[in-house]
mmCIF file of C-alpha atoms and ligand atoms in Angstrom:
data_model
loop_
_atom_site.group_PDB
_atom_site.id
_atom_site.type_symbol
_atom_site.label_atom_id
_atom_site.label_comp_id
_atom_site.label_asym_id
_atom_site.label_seq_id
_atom_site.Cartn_x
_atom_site.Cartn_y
_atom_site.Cartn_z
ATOM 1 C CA UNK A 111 0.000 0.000 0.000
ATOM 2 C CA UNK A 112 1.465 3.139 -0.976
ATOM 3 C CA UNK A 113 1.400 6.858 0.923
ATOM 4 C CA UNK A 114 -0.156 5.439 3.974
ATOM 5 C CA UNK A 115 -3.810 5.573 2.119
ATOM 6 C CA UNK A 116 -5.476 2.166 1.104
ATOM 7 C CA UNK A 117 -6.039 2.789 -2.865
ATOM 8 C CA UNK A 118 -9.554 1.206 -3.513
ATOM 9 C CA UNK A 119 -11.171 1.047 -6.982
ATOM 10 C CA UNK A 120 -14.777 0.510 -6.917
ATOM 11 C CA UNK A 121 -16.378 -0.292 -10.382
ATOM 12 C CA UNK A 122 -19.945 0.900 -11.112
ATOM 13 C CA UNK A 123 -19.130 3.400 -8.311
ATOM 14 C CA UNK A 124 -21.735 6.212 -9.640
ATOM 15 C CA UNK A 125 -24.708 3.724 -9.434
ATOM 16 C CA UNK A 126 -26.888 3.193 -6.190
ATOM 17 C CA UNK A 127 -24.789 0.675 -4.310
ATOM 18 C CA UNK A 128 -21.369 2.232 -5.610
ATOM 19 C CA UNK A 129 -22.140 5.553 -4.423
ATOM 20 C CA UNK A 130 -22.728 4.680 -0.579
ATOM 21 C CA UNK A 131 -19.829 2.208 -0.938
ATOM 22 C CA UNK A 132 -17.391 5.190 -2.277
ATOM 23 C CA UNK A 133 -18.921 7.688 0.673
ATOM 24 C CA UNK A 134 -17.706 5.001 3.370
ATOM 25 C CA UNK A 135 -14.516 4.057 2.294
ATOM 26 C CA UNK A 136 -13.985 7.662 1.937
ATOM 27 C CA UNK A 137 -15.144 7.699 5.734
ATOM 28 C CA UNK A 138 -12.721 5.069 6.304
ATOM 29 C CA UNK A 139 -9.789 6.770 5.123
ATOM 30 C CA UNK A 140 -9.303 4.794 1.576
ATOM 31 C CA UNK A 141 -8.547 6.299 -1.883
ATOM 32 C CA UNK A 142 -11.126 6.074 -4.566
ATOM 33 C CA UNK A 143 -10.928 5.682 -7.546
ATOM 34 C CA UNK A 144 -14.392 5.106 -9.144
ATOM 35 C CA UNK A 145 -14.600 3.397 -12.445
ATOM 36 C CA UNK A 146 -18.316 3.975 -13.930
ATOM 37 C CA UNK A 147 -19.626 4.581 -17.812
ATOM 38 C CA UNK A 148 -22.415 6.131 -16.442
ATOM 39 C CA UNK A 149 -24.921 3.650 -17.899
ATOM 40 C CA UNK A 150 -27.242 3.395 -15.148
ATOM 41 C CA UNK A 151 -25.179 5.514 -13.138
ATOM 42 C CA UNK A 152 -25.231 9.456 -12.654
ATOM 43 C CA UNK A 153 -23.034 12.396 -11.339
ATOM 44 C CA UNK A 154 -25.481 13.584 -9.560
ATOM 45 C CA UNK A 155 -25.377 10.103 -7.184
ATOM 46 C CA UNK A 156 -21.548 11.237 -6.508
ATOM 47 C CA UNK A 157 -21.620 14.836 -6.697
ATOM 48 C CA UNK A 158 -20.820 15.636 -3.099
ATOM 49 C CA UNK A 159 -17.677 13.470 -3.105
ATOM 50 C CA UNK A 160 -15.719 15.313 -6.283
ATOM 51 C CA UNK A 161 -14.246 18.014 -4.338
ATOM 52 C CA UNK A 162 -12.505 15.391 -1.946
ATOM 53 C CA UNK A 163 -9.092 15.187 -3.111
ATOM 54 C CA UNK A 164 -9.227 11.327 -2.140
ATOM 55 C CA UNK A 165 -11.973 10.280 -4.505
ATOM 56 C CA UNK A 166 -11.629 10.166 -8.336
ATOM 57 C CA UNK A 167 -14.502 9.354 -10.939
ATOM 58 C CA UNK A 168 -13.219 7.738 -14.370
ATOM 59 C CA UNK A 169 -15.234 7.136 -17.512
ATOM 60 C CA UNK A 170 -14.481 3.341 -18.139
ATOM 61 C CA UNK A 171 -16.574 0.764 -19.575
ATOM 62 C CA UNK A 172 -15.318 -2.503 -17.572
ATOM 63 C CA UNK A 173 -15.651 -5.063 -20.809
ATOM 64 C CA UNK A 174 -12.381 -3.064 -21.364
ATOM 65 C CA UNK A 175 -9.141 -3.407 -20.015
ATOM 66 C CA UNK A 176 -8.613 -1.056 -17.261
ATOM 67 C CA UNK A 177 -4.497 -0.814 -16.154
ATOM 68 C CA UNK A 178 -4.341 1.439 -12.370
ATOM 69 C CA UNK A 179 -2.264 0.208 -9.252
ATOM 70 C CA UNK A 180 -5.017 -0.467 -6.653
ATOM 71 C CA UNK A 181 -4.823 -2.309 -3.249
ATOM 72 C CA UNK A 182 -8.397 -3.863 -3.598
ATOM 73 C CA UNK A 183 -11.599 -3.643 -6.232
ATOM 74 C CA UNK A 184 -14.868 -3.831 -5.487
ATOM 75 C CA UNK A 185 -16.277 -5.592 -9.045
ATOM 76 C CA UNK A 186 -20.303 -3.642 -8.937
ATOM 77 C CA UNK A 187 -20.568 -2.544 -12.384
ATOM 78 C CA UNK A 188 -23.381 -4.009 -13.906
ATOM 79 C CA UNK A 189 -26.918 -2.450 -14.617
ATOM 80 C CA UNK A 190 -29.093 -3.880 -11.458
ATOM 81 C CA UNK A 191 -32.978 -3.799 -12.798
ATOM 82 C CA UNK A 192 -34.910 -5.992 -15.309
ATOM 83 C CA UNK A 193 -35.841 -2.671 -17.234
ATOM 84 C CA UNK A 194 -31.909 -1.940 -17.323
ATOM 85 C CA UNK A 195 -30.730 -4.642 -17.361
ATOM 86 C CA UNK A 196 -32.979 -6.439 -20.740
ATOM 87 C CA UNK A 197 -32.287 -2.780 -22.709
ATOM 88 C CA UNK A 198 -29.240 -4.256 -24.501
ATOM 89 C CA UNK A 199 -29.165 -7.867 -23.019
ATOM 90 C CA UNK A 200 -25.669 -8.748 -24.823
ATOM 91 C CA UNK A 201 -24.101 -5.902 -23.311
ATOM 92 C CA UNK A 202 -24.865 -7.158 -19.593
ATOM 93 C CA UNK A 203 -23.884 -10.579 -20.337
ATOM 94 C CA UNK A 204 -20.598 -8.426 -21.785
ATOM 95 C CA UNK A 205 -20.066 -6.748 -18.534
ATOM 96 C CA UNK A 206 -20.665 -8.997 -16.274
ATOM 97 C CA UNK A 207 -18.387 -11.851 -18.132
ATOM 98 C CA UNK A 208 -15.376 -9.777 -19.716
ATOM 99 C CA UNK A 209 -15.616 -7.035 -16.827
ATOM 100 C CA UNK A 210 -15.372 -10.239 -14.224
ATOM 101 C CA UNK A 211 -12.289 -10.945 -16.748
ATOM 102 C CA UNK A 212 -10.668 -8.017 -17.303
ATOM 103 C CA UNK A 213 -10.960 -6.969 -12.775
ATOM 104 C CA UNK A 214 -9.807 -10.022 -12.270
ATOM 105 C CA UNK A 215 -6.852 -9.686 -14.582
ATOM 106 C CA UNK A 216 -6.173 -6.330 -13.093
ATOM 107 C CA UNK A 217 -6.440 -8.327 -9.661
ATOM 108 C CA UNK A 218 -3.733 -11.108 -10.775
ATOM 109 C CA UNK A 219 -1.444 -8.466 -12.486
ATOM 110 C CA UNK A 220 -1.370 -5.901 -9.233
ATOM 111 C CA UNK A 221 -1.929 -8.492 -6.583
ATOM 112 C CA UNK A 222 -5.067 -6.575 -5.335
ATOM 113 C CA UNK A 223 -8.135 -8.422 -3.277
ATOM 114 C CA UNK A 224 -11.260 -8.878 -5.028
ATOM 115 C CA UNK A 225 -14.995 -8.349 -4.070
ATOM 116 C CA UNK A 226 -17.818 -9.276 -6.488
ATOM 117 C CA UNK A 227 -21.202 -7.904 -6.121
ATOM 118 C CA UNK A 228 -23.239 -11.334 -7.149
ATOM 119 C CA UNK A 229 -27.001 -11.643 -6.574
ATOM 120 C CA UNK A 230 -29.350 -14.072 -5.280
ATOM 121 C CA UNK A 231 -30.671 -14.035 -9.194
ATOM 122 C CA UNK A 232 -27.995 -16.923 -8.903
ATOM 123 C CA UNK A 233 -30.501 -18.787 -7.303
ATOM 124 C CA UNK A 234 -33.105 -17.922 -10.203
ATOM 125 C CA UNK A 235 -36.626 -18.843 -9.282
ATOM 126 C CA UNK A 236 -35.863 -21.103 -6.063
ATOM 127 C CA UNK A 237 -37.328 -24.361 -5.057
ATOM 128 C CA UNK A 238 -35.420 -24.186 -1.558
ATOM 129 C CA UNK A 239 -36.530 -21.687 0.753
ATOM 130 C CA UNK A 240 -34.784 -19.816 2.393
ATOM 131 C CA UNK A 241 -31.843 -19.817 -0.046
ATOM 132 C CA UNK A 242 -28.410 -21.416 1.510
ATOM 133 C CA UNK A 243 -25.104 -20.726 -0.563
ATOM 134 C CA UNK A 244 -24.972 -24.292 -1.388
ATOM 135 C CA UNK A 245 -28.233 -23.929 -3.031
ATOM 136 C CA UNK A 246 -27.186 -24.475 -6.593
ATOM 137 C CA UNK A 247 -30.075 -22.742 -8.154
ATOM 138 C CA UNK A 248 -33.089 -22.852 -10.597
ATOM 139 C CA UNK A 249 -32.083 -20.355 -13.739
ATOM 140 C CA UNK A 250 -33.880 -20.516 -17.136
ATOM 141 C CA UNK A 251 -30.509 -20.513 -19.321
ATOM 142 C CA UNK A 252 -32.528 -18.825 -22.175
ATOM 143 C CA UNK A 253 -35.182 -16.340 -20.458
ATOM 144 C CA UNK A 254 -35.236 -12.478 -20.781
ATOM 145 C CA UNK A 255 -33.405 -12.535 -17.359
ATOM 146 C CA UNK A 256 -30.780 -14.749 -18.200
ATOM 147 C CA UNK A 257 -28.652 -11.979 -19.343
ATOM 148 C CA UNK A 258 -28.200 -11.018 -16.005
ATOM 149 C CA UNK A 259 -28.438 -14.304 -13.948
ATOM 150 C CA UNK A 260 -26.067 -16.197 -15.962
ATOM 151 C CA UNK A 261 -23.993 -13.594 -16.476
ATOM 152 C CA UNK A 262 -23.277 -13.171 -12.502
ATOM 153 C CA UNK A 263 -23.209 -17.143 -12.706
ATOM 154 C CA UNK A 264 -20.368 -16.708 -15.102
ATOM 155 C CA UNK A 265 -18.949 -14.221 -13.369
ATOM 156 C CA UNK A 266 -18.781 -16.018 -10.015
ATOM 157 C CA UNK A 267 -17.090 -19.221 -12.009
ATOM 158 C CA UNK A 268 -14.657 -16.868 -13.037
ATOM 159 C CA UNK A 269 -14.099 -15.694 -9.628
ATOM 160 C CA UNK A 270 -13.410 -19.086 -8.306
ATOM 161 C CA UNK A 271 -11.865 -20.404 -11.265
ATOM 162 C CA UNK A 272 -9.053 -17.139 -10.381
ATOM 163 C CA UNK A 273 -9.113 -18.514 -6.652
ATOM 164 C CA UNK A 274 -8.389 -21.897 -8.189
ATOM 165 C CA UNK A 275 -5.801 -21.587 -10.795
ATOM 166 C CA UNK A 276 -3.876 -18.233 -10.021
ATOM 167 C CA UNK A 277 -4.729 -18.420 -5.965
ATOM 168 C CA UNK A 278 -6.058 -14.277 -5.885
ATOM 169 C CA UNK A 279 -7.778 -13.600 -2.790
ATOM 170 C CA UNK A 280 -11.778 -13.297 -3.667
ATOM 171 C CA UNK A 281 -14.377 -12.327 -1.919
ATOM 172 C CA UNK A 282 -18.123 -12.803 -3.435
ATOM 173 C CA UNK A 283 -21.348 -11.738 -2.105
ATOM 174 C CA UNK A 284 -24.811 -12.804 -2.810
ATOM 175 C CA UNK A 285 -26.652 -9.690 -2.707
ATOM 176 C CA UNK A 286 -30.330 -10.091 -2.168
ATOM 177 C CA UNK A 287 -32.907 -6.993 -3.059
ATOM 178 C CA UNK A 288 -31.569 -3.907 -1.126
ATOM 179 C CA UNK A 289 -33.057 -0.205 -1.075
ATOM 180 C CA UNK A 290 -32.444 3.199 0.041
ATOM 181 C CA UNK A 291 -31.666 6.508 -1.058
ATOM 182 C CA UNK A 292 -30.298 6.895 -4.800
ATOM 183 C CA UNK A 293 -32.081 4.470 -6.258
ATOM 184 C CA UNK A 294 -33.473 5.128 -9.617
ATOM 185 C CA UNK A 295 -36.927 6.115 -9.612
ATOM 186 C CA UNK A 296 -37.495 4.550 -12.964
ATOM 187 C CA UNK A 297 -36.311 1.276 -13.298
ATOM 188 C CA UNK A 298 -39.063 -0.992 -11.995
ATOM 189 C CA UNK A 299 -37.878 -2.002 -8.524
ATOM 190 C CA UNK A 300 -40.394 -2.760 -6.110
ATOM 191 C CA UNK A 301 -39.304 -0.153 -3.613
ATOM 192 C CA UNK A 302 -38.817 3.130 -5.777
ATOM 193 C CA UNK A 303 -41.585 2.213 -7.893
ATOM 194 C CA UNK A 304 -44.112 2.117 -5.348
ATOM 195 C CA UNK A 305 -42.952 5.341 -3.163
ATOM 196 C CA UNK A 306 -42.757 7.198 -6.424
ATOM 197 C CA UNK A 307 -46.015 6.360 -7.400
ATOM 198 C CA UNK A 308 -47.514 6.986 -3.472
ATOM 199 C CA UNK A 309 -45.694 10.033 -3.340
ATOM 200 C CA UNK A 310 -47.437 11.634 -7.093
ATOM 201 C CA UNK A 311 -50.739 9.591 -6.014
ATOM 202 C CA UNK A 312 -50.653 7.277 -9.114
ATOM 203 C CA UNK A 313 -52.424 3.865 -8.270
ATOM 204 C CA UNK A 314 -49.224 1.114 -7.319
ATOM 205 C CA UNK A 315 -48.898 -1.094 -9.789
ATOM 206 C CA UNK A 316 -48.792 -4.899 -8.428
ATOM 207 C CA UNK A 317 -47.611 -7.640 -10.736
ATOM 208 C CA UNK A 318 -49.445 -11.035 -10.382
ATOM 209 C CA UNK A 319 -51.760 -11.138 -7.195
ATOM 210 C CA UNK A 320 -49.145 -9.623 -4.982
ATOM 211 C CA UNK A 321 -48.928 -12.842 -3.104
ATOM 212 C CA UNK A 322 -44.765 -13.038 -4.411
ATOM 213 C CA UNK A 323 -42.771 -12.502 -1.244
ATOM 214 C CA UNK A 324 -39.168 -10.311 -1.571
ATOM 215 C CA UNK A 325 -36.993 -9.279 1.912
ATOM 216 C CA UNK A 326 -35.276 -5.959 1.775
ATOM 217 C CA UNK A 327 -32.068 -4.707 3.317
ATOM 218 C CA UNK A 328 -31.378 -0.782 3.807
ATOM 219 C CA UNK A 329 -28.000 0.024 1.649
ATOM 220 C CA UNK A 330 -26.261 0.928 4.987
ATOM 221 C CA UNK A 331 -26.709 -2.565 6.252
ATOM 222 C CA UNK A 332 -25.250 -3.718 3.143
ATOM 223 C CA UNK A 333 -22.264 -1.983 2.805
ATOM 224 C CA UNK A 334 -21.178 -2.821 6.009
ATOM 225 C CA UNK A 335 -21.144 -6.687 5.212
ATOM 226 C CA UNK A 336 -19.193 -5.908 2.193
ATOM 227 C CA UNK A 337 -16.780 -4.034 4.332
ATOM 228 C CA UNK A 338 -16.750 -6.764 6.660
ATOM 229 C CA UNK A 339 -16.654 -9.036 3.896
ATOM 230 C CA UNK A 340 -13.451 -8.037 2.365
ATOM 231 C CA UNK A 341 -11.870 -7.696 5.589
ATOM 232 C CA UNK A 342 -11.933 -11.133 6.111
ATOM 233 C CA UNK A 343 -8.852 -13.550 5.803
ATOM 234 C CA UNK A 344 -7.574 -15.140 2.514
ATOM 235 C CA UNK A 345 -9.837 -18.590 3.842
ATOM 236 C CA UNK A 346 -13.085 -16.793 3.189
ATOM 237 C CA UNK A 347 -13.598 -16.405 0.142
ATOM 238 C CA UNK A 348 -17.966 -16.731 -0.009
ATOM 239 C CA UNK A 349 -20.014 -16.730 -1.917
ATOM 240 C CA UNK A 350 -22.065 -15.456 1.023
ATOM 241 C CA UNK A 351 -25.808 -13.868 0.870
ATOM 242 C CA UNK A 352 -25.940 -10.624 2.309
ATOM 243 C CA UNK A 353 -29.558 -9.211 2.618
ATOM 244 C CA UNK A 354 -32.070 -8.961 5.312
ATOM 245 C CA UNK A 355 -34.454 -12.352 5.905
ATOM 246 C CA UNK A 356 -37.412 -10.497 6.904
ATOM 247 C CA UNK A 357 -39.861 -11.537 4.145
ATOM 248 C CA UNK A 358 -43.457 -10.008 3.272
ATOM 249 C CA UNK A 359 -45.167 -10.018 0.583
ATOM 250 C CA UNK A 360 -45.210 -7.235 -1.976
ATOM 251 C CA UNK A 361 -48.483 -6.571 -1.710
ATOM 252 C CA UNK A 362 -48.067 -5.526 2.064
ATOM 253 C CA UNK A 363 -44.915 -3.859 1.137
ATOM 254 C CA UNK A 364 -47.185 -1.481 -1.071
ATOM 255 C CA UNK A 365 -50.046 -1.106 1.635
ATOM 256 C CA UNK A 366 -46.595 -0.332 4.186
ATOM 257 C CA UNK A 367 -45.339 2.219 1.851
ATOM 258 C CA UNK A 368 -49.111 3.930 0.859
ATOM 259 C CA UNK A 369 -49.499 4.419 4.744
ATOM 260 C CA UNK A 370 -46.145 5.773 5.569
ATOM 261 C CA UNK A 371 -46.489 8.016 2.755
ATOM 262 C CA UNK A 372 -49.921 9.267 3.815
ATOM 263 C CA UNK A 373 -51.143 8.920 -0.115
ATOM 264 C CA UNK A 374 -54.937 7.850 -1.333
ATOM 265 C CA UNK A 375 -53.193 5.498 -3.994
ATOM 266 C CA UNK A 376 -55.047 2.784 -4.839
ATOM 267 C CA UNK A 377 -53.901 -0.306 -6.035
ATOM 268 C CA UNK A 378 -54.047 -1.688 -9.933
ATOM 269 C CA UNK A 379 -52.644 -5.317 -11.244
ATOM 270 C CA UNK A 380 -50.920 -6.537 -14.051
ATOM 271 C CA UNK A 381 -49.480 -9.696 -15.070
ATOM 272 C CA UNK A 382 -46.956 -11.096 -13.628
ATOM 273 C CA UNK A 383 -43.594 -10.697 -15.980
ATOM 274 C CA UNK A 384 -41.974 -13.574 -17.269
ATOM 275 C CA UNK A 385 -39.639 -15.590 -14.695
ATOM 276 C CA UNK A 386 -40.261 -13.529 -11.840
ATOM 277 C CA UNK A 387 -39.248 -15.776 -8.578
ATOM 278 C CA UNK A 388 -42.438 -15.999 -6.489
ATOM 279 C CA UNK A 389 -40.055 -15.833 -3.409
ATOM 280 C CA UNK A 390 -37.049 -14.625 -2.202
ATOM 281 C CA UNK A 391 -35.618 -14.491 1.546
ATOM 282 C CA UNK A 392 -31.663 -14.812 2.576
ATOM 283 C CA UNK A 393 -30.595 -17.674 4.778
ATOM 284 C CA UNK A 394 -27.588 -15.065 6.492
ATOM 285 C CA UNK A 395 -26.541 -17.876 9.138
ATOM 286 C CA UNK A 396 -22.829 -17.606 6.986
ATOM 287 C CA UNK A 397 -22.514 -14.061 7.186
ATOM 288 C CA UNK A 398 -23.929 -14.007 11.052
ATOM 289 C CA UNK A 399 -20.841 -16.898 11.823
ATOM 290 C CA UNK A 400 -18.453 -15.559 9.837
ATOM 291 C CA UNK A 401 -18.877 -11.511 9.177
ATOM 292 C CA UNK A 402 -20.522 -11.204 13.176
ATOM 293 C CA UNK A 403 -23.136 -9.255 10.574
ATOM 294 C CA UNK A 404 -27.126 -9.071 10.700
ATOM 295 C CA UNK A 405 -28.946 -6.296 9.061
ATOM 296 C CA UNK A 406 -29.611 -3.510 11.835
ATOM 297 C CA UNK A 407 -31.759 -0.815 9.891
ATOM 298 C CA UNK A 408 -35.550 -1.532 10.411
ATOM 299 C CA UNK A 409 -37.870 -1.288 7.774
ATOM 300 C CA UNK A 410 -39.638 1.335 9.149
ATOM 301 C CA UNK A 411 -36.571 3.343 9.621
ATOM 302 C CA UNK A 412 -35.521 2.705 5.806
ATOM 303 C CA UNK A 413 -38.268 3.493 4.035
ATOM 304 C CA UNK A 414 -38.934 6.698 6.386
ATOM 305 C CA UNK A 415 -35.061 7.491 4.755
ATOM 306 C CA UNK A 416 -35.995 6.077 1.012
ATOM 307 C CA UNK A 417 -39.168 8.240 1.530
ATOM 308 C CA UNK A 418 -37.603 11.474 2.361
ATOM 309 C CA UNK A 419 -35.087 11.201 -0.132
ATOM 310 C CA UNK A 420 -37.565 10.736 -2.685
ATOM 311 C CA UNK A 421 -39.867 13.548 -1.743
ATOM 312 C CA UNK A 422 -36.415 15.796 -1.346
ATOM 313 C CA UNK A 423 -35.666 14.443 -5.184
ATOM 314 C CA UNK A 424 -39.418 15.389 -6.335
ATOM 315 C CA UNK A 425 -39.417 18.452 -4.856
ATOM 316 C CA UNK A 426 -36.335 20.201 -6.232
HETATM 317 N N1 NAD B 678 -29.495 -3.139 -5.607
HETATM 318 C C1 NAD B 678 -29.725 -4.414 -5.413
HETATM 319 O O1 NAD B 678 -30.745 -4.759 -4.779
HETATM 320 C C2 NAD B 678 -28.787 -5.474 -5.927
HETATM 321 C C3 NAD B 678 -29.096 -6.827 -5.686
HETATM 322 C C4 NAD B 678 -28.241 -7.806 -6.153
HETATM 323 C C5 NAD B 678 -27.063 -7.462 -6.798
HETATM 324 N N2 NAD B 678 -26.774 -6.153 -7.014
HETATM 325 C C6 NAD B 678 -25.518 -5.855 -7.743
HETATM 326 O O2 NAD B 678 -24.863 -4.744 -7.175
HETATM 327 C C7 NAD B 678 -24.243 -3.970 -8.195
HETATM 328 C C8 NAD B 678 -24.710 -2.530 -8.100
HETATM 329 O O3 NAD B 678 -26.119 -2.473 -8.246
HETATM 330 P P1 NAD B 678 -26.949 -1.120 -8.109
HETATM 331 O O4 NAD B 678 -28.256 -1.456 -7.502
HETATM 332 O O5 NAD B 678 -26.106 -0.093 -7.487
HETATM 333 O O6 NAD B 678 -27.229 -0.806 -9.644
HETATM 334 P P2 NAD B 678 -26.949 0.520 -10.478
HETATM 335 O O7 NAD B 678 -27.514 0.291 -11.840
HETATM 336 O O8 NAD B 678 -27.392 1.712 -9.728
HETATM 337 O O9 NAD B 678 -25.368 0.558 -10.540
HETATM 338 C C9 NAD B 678 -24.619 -0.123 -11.498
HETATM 339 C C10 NAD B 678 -23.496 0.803 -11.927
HETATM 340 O O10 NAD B 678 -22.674 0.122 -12.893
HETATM 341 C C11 NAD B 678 -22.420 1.008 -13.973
HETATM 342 N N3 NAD B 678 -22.162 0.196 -15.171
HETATM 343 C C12 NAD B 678 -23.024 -0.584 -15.856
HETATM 344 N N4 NAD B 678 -22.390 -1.180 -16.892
HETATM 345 C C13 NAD B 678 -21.085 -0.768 -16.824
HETATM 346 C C14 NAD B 678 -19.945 -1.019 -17.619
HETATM 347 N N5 NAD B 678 -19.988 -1.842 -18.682
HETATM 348 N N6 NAD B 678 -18.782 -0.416 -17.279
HETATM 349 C C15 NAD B 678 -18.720 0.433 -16.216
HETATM 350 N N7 NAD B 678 -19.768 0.709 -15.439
HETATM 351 C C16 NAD B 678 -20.940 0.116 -15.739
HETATM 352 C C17 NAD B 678 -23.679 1.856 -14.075
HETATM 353 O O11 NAD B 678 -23.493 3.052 -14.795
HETATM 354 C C18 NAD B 678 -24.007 2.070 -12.613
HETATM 355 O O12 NAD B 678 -23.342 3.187 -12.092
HETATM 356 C C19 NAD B 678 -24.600 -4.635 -9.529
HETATM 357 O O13 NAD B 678 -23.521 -5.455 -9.916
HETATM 358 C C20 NAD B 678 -25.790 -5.475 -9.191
HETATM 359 O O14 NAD B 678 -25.885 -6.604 -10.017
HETATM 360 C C21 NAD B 678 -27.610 -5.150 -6.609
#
């Protein structure tokens, strides 16, 4: 490590997740470089760290080659959302295959520690419940969201396959659905979609019956297990799902949300999209035995945060 300052570089840093994860290793004391094409991604979502002389924002597309000295990478590029993510399907498969490639080359050449930012889409549409890592999964290879699932499945084969043959330290993390402030407010996600539409009074749209069941984690939760996570010994290398096990269904995630928002929306259904998984909760026992980590943000508290950020947002 050179000057003293750990040199982190944090791919899809100007996105949701990359943007809290840049503010708190700036916290920490680390150098940032943030590596983003601004896809999905904004200046706006990193604004307030430019003036810090210890963070730096490059436009980089990760299915290229990217040659910096580093002491670790957070992998998180990668658009997030169906909407996003099925725009240019190839693409995604692109940067989640050769940008696993070309970090983890940059990992093997300057000896830095990895972190990917996997999903539980691993586990596709899940006949075990809760999930457990060594769940192997249930993905349709050739569905509209296979861009994405596969693509992280790739990704995490590549990870291990590094582990395996060149022995780099890895570190990947099963992220299940997480929310907060900076998410987009258009890209479909249960959260956003339905405080957006609370907050303007538009009926919330439900897909199927509303029966499907998701858990949510507050971003602050997260990015401490990913801290935690990469500050682990060389032995851990995951995967391990990070997300928050308490699991509702969406439909009283929208009646949660029209309350705390104090809105008269109503509530209007469409069909379910193709693929959707009907449920989705974290088994965390890993990351409680080996990270000491449990989500600590209520829901409550988050959404009253995701809320006022989004009425802030709409307001300006
Ligand atoms: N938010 C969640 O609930 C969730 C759940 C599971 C996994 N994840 C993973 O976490 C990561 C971050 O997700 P997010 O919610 O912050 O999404 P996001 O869309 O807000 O952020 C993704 C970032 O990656 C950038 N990006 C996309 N393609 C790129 C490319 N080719 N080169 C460089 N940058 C690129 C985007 O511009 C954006 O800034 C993703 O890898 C996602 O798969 C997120």
């Amino acid at each position: 490590m050179k000057y003293g300052r750990k040199r982190v570089l944090v791919t899809g840093g100007a996105g949701f997740l990359g943007s809290h994860l840049c503010e708190r290793l700036l916290d920490d004391g680390c150098d940032v470089l943030c590596a983003d094409n601004l896809f999905t991604g904004t200046k706006d979502n990193i604004a307030h760290l430019l003036g810090n002389p210890y963070f730096e924002l490059m436009r980089h597309d990760v299915t290229f080659p990217l040659y910096v000295e580093v002491d670790e990478i957070y992998n998180l590029a990668c658009p997030a959302s169906p909407v996003h993510y099925q725009r240019d399907p190839v693409q995604t498969t692109k940067t989640s295959v050769h940008g696993a490639i070309n970090m983890l080359g940059l990992a093997k050449r300057v000896g830095a520690k990895i972190f990917q930012a996997s999903t539980s889409e691993v586990y596709g549409d899940p006949e075990v419940h809760p999930q457990t890592e060594n769940y192997r999964g249930s993905v349709n290879p050739i569905g509209p969201r296979a861009c994405y699932d596969e693509g992280k499945r790739c990704a995490e084969t590549l990870f291990f396959d590094y582990w395996r043959q060149h022995g780099l330290r890895i570190k990947v993390a099963r992220i299940f659905n997480t929310y907060g402030p900076r998410m987009h407010p258009d890209d479909g996600r249960v959260v956003s979609n339905f405080i957006v539409q609370a907050l303007e009074g538009r009926p919330i749209t439900l897909y199927g019956d509303g029966s499907q069941t998701r858990s949510f984690c507050f971003v602050d939760d997260l990015i401490e297990g990913f801290l935690r996570l990469m500050a682990t010994g060389d032995d851990v290398t995951g995967p391990i799902n990070i997300g928050n096990p308490r699991e509702m269904t969406v439909r009283e995630l929208a009646e949660m949300v029209v309350a705390m928002v104090g809105s008269k929306s109503g509530i209007v259904f469409q069909p379910l999209p193709a693929d959707d998984p009907l449920q989705r909760r974290p088994d965390i026992t890993l990351a409680k035995e080996t990270l000491g980590w449990t989500p600590k943000v209520t829901l409550e508290e988050g959404l009253e945060r995701t809320i006022a950020y989004f009425r802030a947002r709409m307001q300006a």
